[in-house]
PDB file of C-alpha atoms in Angstrom:
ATOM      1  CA  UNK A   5       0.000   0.000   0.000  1.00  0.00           C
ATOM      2  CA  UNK A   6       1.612   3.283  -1.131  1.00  0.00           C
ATOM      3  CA  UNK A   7       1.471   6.371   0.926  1.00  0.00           C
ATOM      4  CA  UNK A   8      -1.213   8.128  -1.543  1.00  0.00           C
ATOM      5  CA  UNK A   9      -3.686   5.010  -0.203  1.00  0.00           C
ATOM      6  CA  UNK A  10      -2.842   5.436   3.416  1.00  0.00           C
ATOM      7  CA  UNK A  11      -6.239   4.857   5.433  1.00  0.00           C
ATOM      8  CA  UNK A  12      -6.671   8.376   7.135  1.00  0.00           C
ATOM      9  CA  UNK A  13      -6.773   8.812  10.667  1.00  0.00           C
ATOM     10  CA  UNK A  14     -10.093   9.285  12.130  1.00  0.00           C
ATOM     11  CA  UNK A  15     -10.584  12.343  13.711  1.00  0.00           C
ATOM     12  CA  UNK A  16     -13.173  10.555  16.808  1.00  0.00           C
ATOM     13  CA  UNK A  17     -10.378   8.699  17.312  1.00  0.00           C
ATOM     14  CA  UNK A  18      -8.262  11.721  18.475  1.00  0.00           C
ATOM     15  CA  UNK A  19     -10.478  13.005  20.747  1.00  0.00           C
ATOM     16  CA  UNK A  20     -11.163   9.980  22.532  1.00  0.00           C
ATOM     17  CA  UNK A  21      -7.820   9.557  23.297  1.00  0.00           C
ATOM     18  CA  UNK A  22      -7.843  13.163  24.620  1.00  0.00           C
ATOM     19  CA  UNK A  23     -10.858  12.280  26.530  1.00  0.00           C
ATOM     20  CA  UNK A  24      -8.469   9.834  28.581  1.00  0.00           C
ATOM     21  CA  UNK A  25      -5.940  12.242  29.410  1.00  0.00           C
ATOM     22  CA  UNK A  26      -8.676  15.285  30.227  1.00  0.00           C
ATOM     23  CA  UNK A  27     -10.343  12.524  32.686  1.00  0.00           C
ATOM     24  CA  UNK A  28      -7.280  11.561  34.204  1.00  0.00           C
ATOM     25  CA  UNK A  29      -6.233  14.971  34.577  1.00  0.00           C
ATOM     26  CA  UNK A  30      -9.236  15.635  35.971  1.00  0.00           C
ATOM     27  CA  UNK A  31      -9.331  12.838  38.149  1.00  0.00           C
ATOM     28  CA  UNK A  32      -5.603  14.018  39.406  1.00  0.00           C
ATOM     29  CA  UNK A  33      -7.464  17.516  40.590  1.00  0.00           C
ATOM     30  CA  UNK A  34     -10.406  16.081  42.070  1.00  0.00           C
ATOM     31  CA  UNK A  35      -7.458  13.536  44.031  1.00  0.00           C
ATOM     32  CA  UNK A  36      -5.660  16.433  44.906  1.00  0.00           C
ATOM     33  CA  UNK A  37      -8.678  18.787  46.175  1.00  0.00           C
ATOM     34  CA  UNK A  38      -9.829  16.115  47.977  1.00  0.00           C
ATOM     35  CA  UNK A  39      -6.346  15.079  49.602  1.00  0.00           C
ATOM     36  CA  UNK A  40      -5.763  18.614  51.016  1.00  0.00           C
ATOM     37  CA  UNK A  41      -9.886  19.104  52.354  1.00  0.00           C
ATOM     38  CA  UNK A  42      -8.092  15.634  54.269  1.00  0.00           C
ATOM     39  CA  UNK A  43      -5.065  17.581  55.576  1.00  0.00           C
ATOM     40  CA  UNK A  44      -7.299  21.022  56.497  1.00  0.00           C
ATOM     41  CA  UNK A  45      -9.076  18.279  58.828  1.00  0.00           C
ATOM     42  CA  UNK A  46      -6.289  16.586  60.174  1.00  0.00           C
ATOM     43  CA  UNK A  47      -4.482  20.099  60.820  1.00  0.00           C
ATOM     44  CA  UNK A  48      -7.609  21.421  62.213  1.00  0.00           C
ATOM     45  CA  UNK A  49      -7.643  18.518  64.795  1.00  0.00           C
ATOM     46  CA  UNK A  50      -3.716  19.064  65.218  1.00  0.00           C
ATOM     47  CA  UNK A  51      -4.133  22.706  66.450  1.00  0.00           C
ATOM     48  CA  UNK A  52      -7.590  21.962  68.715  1.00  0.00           C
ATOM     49  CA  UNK A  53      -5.351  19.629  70.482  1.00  0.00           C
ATOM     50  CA  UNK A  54      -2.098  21.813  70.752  1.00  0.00           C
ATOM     51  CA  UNK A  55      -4.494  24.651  72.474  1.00  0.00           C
ATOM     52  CA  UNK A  56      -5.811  22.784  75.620  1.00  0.00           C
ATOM     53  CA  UNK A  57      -1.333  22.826  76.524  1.00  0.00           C
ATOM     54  CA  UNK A  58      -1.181  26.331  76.894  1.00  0.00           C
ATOM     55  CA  UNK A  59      -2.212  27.943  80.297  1.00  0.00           C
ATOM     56  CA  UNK A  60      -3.980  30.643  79.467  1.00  0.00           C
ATOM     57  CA  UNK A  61      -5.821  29.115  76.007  1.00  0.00           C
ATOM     58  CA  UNK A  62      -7.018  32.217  74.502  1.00  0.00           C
ATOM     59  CA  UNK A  63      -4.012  33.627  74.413  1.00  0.00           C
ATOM     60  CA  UNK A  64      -1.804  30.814  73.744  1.00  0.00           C
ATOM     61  CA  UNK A  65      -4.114  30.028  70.629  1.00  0.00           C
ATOM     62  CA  UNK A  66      -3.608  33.090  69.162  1.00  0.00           C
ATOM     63  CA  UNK A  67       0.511  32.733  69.550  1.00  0.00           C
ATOM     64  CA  UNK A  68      -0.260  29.438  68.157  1.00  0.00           C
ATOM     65  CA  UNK A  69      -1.991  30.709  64.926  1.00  0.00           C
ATOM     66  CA  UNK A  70       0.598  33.049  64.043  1.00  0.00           C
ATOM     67  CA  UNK A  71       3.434  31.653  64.422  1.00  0.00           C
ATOM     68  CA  UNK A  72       1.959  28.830  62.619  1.00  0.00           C
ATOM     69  CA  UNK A  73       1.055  30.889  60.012  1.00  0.00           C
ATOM     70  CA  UNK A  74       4.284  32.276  59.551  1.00  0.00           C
ATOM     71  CA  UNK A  75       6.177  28.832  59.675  1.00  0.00           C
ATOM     72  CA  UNK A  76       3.747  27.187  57.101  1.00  0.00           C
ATOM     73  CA  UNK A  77       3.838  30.289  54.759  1.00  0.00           C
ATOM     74  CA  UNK A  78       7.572  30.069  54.430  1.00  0.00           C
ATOM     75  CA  UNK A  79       7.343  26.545  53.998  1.00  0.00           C
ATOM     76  CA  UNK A  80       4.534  26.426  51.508  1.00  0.00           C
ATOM     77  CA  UNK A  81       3.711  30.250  50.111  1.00  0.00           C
ATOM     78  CA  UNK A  82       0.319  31.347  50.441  1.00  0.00           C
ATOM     79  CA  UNK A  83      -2.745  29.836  51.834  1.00  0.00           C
ATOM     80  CA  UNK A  84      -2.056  29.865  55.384  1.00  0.00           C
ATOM     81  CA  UNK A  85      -3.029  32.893  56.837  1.00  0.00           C
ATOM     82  CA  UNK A  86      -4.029  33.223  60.240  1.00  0.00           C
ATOM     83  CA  UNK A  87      -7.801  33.270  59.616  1.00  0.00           C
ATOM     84  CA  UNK A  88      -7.438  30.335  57.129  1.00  0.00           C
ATOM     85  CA  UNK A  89      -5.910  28.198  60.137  1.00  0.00           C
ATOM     86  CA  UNK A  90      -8.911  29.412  62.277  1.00  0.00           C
ATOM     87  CA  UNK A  91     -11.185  27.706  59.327  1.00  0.00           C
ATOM     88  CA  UNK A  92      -9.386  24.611  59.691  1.00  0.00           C
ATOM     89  CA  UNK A  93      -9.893  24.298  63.047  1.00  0.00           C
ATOM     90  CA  UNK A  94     -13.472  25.363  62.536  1.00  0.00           C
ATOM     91  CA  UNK A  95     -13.385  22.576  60.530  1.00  0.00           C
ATOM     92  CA  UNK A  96     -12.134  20.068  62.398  1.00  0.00           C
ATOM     93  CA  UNK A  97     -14.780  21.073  64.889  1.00  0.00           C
ATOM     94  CA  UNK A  98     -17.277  21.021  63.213  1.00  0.00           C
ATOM     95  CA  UNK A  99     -17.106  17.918  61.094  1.00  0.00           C
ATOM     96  CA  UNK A 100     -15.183  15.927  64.150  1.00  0.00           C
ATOM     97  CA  UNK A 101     -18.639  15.572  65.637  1.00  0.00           C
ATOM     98  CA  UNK A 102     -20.885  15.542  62.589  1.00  0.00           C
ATOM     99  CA  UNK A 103     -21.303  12.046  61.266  1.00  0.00           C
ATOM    100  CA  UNK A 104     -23.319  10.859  58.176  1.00  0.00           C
ATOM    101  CA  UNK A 105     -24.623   7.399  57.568  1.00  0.00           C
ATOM    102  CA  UNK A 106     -22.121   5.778  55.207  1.00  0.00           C
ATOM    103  CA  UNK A 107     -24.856   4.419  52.764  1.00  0.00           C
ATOM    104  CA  UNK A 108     -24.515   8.588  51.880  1.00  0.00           C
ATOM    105  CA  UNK A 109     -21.292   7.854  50.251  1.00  0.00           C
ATOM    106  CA  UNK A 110     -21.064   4.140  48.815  1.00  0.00           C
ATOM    107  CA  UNK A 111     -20.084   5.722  45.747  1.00  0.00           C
ATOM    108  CA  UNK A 112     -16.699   6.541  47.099  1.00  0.00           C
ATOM    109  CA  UNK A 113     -15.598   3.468  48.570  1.00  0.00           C
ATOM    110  CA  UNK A 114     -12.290   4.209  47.764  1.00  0.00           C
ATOM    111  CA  UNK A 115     -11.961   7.737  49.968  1.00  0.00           C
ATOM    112  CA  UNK A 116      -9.635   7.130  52.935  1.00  0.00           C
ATOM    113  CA  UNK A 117     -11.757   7.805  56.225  1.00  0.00           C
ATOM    114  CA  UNK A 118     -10.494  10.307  59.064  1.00  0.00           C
ATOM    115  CA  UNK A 119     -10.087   9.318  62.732  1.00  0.00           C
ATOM    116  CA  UNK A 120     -13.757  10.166  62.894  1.00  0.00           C
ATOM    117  CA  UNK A 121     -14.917   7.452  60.629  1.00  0.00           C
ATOM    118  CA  UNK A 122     -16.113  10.605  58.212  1.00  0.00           C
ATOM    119  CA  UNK A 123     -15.712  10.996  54.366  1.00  0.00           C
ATOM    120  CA  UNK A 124     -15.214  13.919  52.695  1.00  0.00           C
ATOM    121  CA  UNK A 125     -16.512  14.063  48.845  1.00  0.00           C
ATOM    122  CA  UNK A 126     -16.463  17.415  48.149  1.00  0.00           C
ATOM    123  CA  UNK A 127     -14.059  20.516  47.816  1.00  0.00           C
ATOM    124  CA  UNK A 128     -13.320  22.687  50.511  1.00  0.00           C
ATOM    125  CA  UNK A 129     -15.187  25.795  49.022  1.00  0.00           C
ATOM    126  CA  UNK A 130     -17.912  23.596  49.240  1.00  0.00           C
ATOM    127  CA  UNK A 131     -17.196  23.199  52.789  1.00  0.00           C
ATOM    128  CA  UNK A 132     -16.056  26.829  53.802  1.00  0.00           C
ATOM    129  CA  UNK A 133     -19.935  27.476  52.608  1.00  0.00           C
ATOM    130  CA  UNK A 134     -21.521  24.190  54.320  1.00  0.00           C
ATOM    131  CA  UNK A 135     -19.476  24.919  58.096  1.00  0.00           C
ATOM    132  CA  UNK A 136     -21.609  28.594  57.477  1.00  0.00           C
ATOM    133  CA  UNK A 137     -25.285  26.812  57.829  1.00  0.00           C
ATOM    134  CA  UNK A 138     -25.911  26.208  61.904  1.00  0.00           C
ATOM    135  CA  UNK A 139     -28.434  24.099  61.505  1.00  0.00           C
ATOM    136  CA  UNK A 140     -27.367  20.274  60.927  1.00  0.00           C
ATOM    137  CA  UNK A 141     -29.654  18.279  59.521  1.00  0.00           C
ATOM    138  CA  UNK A 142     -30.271  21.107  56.668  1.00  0.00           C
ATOM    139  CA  UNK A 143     -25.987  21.181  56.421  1.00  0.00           C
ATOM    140  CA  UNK A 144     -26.692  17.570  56.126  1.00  0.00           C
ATOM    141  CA  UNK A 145     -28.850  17.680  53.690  1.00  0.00           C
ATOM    142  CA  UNK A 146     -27.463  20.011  51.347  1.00  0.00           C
ATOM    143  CA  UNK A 147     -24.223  17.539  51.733  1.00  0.00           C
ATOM    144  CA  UNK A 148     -25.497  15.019  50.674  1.00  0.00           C
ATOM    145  CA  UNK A 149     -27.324  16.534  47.709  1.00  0.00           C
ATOM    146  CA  UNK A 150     -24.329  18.624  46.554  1.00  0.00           C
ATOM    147  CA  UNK A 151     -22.772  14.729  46.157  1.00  0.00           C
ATOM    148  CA  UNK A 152     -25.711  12.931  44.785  1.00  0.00           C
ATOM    149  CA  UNK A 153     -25.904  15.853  42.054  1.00  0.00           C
ATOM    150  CA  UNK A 154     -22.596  16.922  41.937  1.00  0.00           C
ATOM    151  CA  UNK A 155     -23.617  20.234  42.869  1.00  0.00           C
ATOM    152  CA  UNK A 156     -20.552  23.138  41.407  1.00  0.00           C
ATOM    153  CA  UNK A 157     -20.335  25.501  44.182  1.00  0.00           C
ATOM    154  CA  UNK A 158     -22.056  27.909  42.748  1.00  0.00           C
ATOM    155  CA  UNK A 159     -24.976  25.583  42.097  1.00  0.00           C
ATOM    156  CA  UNK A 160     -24.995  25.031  46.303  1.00  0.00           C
ATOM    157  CA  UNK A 161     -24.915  28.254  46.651  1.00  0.00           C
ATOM    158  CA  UNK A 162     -27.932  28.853  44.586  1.00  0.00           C
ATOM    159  CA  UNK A 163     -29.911  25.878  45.719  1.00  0.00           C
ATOM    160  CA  UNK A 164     -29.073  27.497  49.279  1.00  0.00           C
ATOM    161  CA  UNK A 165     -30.258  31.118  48.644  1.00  0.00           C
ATOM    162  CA  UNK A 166     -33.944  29.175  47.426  1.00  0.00           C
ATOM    163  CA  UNK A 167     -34.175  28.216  50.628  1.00  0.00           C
ATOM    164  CA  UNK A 168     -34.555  24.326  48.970  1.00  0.00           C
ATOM    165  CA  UNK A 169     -34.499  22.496  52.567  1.00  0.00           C
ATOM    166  CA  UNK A 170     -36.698  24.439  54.097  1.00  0.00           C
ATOM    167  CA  UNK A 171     -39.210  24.173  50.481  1.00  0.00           C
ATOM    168  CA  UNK A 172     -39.032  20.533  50.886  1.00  0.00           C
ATOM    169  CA  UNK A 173     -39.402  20.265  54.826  1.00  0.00           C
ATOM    170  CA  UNK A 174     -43.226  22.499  54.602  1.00  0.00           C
ATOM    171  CA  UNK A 175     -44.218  20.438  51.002  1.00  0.00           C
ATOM    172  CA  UNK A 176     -45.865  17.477  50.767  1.00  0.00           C
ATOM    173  CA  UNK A 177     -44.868  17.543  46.661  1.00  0.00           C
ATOM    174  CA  UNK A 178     -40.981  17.311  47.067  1.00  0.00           C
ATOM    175  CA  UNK A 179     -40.845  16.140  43.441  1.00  0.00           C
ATOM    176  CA  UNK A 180     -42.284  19.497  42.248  1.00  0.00           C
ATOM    177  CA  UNK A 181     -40.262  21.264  45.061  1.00  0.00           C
ATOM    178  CA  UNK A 182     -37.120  20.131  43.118  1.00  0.00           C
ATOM    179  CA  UNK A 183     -38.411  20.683  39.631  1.00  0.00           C
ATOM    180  CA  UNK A 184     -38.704  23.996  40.976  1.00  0.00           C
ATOM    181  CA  UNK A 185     -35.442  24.587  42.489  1.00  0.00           C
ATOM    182  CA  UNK A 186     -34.084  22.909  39.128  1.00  0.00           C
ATOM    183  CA  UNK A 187     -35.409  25.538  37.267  1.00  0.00           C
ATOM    184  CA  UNK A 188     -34.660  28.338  40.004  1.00  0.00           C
ATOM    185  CA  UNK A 189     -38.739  29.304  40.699  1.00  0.00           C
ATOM    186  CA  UNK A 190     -39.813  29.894  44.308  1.00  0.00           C
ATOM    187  CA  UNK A 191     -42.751  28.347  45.913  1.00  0.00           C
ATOM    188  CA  UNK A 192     -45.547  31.162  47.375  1.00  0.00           C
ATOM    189  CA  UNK A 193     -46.611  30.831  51.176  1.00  0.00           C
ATOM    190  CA  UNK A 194     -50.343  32.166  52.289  1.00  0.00           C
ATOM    191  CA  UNK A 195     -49.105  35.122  54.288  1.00  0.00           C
ATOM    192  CA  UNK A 196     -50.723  38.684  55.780  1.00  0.00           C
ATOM    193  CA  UNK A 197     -48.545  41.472  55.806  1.00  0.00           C
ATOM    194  CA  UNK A 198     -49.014  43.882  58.982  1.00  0.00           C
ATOM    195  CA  UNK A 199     -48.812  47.617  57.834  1.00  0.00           C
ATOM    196  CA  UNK A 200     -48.478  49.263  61.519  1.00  0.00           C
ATOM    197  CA  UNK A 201     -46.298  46.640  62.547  1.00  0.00           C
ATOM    198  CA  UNK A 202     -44.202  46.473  59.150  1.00  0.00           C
ATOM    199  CA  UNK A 203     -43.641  43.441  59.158  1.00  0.00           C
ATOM    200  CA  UNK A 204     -45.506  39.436  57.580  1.00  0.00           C
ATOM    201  CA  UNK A 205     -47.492  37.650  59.605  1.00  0.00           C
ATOM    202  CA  UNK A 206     -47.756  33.897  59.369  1.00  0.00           C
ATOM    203  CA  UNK A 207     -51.026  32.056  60.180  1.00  0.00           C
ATOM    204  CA  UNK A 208     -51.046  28.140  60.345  1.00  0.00           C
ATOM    205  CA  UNK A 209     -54.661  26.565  61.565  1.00  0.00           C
ATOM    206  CA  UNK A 210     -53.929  22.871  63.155  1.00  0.00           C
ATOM    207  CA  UNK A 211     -56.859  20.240  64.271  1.00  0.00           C
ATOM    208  CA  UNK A 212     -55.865  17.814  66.752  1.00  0.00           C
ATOM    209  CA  UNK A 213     -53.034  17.623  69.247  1.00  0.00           C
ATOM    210  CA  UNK A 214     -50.485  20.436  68.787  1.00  0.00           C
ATOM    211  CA  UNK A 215     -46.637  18.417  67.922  1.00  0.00           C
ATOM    212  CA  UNK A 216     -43.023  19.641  68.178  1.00  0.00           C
ATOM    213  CA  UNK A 217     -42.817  19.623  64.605  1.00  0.00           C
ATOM    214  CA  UNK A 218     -45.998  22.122  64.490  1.00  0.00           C
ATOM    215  CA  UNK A 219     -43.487  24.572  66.025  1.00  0.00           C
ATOM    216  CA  UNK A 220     -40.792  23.873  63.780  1.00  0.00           C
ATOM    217  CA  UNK A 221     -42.633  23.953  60.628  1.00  0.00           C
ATOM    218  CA  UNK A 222     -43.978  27.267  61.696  1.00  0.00           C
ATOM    219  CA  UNK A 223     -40.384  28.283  62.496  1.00  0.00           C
ATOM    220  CA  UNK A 224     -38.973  27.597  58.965  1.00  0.00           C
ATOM    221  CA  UNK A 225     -41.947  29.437  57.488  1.00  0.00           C
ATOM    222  CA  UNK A 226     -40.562  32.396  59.798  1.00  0.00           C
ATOM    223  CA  UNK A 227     -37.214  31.814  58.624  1.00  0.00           C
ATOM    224  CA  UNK A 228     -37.957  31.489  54.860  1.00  0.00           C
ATOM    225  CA  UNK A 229     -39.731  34.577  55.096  1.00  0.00           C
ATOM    226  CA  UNK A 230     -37.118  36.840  56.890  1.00  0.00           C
ATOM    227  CA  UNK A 231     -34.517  35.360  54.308  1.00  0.00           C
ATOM    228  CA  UNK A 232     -36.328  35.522  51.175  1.00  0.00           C
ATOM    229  CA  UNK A 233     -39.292  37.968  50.980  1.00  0.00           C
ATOM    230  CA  UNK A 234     -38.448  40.232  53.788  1.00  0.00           C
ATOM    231  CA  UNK A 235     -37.217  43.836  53.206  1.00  0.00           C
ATOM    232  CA  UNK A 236     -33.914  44.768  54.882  1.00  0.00           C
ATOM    233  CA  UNK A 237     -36.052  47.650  56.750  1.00  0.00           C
ATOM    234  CA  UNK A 238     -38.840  46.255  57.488  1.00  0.00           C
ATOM    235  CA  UNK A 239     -39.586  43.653  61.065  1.00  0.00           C
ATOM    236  CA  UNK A 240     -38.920  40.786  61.142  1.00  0.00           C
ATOM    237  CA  UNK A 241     -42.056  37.814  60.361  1.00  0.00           C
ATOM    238  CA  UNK A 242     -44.104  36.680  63.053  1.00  0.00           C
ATOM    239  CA  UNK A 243     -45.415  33.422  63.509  1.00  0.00           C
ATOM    240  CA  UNK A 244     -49.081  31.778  64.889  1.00  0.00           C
ATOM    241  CA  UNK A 245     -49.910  28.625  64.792  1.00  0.00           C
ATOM    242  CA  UNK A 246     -53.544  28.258  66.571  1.00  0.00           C
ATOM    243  CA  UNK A 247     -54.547  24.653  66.934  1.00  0.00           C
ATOM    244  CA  UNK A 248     -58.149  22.940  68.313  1.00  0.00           C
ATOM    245  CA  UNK A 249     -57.934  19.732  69.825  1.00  0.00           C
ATOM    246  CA  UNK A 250     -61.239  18.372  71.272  1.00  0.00           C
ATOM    247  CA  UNK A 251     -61.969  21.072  73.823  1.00  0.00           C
ATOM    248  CA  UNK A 252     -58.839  22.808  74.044  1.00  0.00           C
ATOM    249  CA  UNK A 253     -57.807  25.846  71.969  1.00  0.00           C
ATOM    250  CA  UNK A 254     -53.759  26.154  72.104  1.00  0.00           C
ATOM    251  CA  UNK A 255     -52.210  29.712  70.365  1.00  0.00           C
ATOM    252  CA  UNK A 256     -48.014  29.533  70.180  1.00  0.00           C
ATOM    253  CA  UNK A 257     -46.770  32.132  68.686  1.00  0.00           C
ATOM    254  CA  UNK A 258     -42.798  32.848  67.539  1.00  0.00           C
ATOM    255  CA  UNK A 259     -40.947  36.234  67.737  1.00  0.00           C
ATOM    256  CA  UNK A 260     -37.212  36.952  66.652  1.00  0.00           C
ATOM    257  CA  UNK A 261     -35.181  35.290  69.378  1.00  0.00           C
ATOM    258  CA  UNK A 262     -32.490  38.042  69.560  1.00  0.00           C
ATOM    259  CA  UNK A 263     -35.126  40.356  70.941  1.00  0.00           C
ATOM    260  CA  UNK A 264     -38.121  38.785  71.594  1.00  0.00           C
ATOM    261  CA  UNK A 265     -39.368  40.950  74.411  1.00  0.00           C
ATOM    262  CA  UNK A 266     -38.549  44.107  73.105  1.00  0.00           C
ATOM    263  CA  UNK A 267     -40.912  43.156  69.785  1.00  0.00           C
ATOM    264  CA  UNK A 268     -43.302  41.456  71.999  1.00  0.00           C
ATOM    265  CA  UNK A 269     -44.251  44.966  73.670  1.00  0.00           C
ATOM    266  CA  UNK A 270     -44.826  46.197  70.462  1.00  0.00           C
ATOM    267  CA  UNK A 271     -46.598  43.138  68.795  1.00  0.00           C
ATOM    268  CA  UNK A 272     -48.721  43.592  71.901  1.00  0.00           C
ATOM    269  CA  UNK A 273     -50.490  46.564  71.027  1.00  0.00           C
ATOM    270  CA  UNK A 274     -51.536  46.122  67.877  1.00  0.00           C
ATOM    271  CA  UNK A 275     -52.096  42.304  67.183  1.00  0.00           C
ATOM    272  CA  UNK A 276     -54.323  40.522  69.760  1.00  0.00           C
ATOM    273  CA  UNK A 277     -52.764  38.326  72.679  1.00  0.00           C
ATOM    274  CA  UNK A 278     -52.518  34.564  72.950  1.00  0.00           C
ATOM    275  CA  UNK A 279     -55.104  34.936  75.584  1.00  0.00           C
ATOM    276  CA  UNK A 280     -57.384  36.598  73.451  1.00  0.00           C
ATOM    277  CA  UNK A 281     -57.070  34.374  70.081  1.00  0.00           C
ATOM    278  CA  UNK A 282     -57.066  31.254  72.842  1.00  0.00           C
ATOM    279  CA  UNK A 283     -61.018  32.576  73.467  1.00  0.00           C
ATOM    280  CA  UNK A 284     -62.025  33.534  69.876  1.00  0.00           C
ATOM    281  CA  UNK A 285     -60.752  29.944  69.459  1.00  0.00           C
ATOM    282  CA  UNK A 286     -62.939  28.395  72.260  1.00  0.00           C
ATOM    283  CA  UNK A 287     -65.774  30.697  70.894  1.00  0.00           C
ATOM    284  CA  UNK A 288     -65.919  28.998  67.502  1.00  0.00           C
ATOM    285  CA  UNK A 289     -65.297  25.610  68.971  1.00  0.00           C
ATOM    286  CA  UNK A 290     -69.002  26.019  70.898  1.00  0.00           C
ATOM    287  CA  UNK A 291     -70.362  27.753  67.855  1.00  0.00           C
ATOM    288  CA  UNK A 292     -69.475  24.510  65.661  1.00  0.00           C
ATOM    289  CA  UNK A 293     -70.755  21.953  68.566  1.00  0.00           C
ATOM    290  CA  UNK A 294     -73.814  23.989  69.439  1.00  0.00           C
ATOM    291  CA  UNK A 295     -74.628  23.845  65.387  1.00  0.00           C
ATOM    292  CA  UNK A 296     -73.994  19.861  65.435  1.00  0.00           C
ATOM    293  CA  UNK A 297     -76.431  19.584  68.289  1.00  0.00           C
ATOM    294  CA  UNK A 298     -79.117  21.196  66.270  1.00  0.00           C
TER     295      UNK A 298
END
């Protein structure tokens, strides 16, 4: 065969052997990211420990983090600021005592496991933003999630901001909840907005016995509202949840906790007290039974 009838190279076959080396390179960085979210931990856990020697702790950890800081940075560059040691630590604190169940993370059977018994499967922006969320079981969740989907940060960050836990935790349609958040709608809440007191009032009627999780739900109502429909000048959303069980009428109400009696004086005078809504409540409970016994 003369060089004129050569077979010519297929082009597909090119780029699938590019493919290999942009997986494997990718693979390297995702080895990498994930070795060093490792070492943050293990450093973290390294500087919680060397605190409790020194007498006077406060202190001593702040010596700690700067000399640190200065040792590593000539050793390494940049990267290990003071504050970015305090993160680590954060981290290690944080984490050291958060465990998920391990059927989370099957998929990466081949992570190494801290002292802890915990994997870590994503990058440590990823975790700079998830050590930011107090509550656990929605940092769990949005864990786990970010994993399952292989959420970018910026896609966290933006499943975050539309309040997606807190969506799914009041709905009793999560599928549409996350066709929703897929598609970055919101999901409307029956609200009444208070002109005097400037501020959205929450109202959630409940038959039967009153349950912990009453509160709560009412509670992340409150906090979806004061995230994403508030006004940064106006108060922030009250909650009531009034609930008839047999003969009893039970009002709860939730105020901001950072100044709850200082808003309660003014809630006081211009929305009606638990006392009050307790009667209208008994009221309508003998209207409805006096009607059945017609």
């Amino acid at each position: 065969m003369t060089k004129k009838e050569m077979t010519p190279i297929d082009h597909s076959f090119l780029e699938s052997v590019a493919k290999v080396l942009t997986q494997a390179r990718e693979n390297a960085k995702t080895a990498v990211n994930l070795s060093m979210v490792y070492a943050y931990f293990e450093i973290g856990r390294m500087i919680v420990e060397e605190e409790q020697h020194g007498a006077n702790r406060a202190a001593y950890g702040t010596q700690l983090l700067k000399e640190l800081s200065l040792y590593l940075t000539q050793q390494f560059g940049k990267g290990y600021s003071a504050e970015n040691l305090k993160l680590m630590r954060r981290f290690y604190m944080v984490y050291s005592q958060d465990q998920i169940g391990e059927t989370v993370f099957t998929q990466f059977e081949d992570l190494p496991v801290v002292s802890t018994g915990r994997k870590f499967c994503l990058s440590w922006s990823h975790y700079l933003k998830l050590m930011r969320i107090a509550n656990i079981e929605e940092r769990h969740f949005y864990e786990i999630e970010a994993v399952k989907n292989d959420w970018s940060l910026s896609e966290l960050k933006r499943q975050y901001n539309s309040s997606l836990y807190e969506r799914l935790a009041l709905s009793t349609d999560k599928e549409k909840v996350y066709r929703l958040s897929e598609e970055g709608q919101t999901v409307k809440t029956p609200s009444d907005y208070n002109r005097l007191l400037r501020c959205f009032v929450l109202f959630d009627l409940k038959i039967g016995e009153l349950k912990h999780q009453d509160i709560g739900q009412m509670q992340m109502y409150v906090h979806y509202y004061d995230r994403k429909v508030k006004l940064p000048d106006e108060n922030p959303t009250i909650g009531i949840v009034l609930c008839k069980d047999k003969n009893n009428a039970i009002v709860e109400m939730t105020l901001p906790e950072d100044n709850a009696q200082i808003f309660a004086s003014k809630y006081e005078t211009v929305l009606p007290s638990k006392e009050s809504l307790q009667k209208l409540l008994q009221e309508q409970m003998l209207d409805v039974s006096g009607d059945e016994n017609e």
